[in-house]
PDB file of C-alpha atoms in Angstrom:
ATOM      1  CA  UNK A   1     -14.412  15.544  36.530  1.00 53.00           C
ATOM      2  CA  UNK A   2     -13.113  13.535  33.726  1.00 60.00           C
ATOM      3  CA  UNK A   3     -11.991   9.771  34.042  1.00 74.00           C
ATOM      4  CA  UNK A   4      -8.567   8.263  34.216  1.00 78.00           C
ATOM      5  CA  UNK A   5      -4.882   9.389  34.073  1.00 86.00           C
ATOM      6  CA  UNK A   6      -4.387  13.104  32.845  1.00 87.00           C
ATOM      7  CA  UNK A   7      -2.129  11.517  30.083  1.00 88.00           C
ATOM      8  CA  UNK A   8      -4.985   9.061  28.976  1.00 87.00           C
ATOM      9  CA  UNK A   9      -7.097  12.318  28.896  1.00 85.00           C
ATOM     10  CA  UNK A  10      -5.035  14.030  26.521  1.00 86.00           C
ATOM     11  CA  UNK A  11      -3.968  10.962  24.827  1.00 85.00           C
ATOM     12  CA  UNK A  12      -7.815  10.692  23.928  1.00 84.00           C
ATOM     13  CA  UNK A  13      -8.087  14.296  23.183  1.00 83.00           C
ATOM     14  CA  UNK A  14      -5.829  14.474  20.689  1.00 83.00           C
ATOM     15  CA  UNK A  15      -6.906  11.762  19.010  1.00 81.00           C
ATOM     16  CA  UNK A  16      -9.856  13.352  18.369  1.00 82.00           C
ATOM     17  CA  UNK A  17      -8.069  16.663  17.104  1.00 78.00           C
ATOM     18  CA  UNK A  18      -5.561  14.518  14.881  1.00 77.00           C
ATOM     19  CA  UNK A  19      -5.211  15.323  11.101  1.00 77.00           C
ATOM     20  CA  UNK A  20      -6.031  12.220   9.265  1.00 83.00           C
ATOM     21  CA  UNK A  21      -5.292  13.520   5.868  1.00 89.00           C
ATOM     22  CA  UNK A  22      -2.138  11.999   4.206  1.00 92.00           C
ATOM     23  CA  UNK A  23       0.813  13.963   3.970  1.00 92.00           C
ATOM     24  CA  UNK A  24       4.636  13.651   3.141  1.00 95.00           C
ATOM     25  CA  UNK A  25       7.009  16.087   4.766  1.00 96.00           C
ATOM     26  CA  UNK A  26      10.970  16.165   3.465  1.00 96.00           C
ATOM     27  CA  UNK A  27      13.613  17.695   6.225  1.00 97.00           C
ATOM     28  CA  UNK A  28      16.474  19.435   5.428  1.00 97.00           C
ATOM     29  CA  UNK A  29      16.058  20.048   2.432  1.00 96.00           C
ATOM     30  CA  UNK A  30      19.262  21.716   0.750  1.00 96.00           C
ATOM     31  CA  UNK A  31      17.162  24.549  -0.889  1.00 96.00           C
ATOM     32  CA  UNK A  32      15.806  27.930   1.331  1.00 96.00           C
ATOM     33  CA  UNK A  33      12.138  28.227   2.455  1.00 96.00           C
ATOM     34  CA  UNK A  34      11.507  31.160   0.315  1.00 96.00           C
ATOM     35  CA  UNK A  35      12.791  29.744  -2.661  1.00 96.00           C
ATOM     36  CA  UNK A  36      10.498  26.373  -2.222  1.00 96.00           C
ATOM     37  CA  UNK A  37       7.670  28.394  -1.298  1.00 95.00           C
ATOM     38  CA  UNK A  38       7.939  30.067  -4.938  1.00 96.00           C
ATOM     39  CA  UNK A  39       7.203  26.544  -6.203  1.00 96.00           C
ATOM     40  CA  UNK A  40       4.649  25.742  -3.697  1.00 96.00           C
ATOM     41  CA  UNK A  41       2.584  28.684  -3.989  1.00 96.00           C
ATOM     42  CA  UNK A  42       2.122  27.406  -7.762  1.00 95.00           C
ATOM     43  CA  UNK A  43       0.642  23.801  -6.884  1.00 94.00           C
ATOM     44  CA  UNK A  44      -1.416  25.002  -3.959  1.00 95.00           C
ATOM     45  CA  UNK A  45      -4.984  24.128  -4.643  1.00 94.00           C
ATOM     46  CA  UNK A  46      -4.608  22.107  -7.864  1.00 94.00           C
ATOM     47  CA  UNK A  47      -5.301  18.942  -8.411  1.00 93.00           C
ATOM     48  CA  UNK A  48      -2.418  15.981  -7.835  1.00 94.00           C
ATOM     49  CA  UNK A  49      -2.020  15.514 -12.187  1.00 95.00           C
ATOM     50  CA  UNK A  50      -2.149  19.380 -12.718  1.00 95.00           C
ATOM     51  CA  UNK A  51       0.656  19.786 -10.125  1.00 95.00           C
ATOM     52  CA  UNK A  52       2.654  16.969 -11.349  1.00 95.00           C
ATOM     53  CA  UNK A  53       2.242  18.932 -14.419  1.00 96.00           C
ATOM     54  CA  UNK A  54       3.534  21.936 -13.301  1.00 96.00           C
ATOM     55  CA  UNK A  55       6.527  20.382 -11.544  1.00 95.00           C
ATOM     56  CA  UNK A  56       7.447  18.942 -14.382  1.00 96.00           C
ATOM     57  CA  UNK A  57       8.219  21.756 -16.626  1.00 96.00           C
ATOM     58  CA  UNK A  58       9.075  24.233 -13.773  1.00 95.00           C
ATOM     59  CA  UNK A  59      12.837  25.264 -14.184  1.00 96.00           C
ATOM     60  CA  UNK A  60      13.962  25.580  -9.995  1.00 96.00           C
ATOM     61  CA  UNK A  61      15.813  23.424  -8.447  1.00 96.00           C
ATOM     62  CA  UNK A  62      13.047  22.860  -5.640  1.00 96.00           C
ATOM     63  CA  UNK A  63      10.596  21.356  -8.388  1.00 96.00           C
ATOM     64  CA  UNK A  64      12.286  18.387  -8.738  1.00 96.00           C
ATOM     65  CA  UNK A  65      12.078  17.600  -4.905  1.00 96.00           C
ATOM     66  CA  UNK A  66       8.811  18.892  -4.301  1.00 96.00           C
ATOM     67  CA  UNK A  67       7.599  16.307  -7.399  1.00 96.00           C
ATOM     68  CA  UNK A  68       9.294  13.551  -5.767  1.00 96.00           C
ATOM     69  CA  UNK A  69       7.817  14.577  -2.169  1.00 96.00           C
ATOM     70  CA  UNK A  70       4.300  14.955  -4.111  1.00 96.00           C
ATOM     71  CA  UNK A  71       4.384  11.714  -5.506  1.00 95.00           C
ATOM     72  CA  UNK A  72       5.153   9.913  -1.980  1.00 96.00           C
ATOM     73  CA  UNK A  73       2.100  11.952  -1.043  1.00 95.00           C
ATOM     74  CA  UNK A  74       0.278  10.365  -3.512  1.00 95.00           C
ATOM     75  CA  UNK A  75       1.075   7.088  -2.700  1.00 95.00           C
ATOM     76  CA  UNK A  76       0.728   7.503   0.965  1.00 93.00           C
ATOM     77  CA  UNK A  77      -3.054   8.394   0.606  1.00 93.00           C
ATOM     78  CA  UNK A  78      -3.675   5.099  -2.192  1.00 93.00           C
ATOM     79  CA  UNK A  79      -1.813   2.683   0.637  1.00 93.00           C
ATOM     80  CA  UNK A  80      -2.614   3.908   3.888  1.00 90.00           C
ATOM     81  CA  UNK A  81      -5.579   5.789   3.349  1.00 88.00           C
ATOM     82  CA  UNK A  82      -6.985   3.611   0.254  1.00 89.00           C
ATOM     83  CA  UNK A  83      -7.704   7.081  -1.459  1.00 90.00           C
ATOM     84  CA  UNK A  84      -8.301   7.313  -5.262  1.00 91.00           C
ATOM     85  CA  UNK A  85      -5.622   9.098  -6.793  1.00 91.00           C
ATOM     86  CA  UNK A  86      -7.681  10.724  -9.641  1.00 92.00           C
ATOM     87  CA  UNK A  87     -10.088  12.606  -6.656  1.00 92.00           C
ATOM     88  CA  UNK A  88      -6.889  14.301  -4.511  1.00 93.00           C
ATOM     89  CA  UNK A  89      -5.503  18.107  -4.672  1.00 94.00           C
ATOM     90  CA  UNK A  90      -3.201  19.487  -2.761  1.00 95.00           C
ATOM     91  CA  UNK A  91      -4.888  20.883   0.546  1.00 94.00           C
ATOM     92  CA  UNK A  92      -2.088  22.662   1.912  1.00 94.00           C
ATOM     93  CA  UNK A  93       2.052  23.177   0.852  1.00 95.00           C
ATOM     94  CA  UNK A  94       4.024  24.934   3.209  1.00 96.00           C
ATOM     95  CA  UNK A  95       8.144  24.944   3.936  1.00 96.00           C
ATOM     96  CA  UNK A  96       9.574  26.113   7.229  1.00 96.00           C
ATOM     97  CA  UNK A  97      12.662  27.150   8.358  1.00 97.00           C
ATOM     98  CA  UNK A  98      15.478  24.883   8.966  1.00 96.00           C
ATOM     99  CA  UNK A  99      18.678  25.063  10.347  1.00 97.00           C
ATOM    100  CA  UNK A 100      21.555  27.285   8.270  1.00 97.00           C
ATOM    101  CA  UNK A 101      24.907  25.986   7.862  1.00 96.00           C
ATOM    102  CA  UNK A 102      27.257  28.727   8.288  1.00 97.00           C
ATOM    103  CA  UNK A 103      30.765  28.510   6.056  1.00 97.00           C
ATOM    104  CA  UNK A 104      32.889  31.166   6.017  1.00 97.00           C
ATOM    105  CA  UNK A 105      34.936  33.226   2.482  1.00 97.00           C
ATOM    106  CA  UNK A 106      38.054  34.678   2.456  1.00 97.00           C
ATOM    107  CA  UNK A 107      37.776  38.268   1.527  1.00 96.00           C
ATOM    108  CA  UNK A 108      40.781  40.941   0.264  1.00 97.00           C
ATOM    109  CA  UNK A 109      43.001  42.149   3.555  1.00 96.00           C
ATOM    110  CA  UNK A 110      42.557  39.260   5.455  1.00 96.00           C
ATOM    111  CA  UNK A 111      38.507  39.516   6.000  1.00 96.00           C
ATOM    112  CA  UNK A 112      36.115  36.881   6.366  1.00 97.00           C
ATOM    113  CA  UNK A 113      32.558  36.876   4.733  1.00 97.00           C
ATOM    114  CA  UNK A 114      30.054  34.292   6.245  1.00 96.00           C
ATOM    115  CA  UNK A 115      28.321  32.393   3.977  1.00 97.00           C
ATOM    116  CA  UNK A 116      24.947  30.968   4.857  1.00 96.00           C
ATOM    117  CA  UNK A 117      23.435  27.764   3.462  1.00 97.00           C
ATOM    118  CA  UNK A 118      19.586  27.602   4.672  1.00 96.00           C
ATOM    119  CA  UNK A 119      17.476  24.622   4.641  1.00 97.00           C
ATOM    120  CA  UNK A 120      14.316  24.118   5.252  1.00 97.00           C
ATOM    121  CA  UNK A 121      11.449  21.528   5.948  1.00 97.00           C
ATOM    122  CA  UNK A 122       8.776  21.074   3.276  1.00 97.00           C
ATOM    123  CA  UNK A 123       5.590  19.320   3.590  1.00 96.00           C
ATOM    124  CA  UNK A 124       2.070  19.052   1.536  1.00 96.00           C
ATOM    125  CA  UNK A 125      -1.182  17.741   2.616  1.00 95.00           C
ATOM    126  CA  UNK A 126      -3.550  16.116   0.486  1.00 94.00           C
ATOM    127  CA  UNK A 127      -7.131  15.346   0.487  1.00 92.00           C
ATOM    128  CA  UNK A 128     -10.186  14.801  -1.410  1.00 91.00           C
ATOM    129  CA  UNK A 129     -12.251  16.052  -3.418  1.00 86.00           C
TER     130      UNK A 129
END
């Protein structure tokens, strides 16, 4: 039988479970998870200055806030992880659903279309190489 408090127990066991690899995650973001994920499926795998790279040139709207969120990345693993920049790629990119503001249109003979405005939460994990 295991020592102390069943919180302290699980407190310890998920420390040792934790993912210590920097990340950045942006909520509600103002773009749907399927369009980010078109963007994120390009920089999966590469390496941090090939990605910036790619973000740079790519023409979606998500691009631009996925570069910013990469470069906070970035400089989360040089400050709190003391990483070198020049040895990180992007370990994992994923967006998930958020919530979906709902507006509604006015159609022809007094109808009403619903509109749907999705969000979604993005995040990417680094690490090294």
């Amino acid at each position: 039988m295991a020592k102390g408090h069943r919180s302290q127990i699980k407190r310890e066991r998920n420390e040792n479970q934790r993912d210590n690899r920097p990340s950045a995650k942006l909520s509600y973001a103002r773009v749907s998870a399927r369009k980010a994920g078109f963007v994120l499926d390009a920089i999966r795998g590469k390496d941090v200055q090939t990605a910036l790279g790619i973000l740079a040139y790519n023409p979606r709207y998500a691009s631009t806030l996925i570069e910013k969120l990469l470069k906070s990345a970035i400089a989360n693993a040089e400050n709190n992880n003391g990483m070198n920049p020049e040895n990180l790629y992007v370990a994992a990119c994923y967006a998930n659903k958020g919530p979906t503001m709902k507006r509604i249109r006015p159609r022809a003979q007094g109808r009403a279309y619903r509109i749907e405005k999705r969000m979604s939460h993005i995040t990417i994990v680094l690490d090294e190489r």
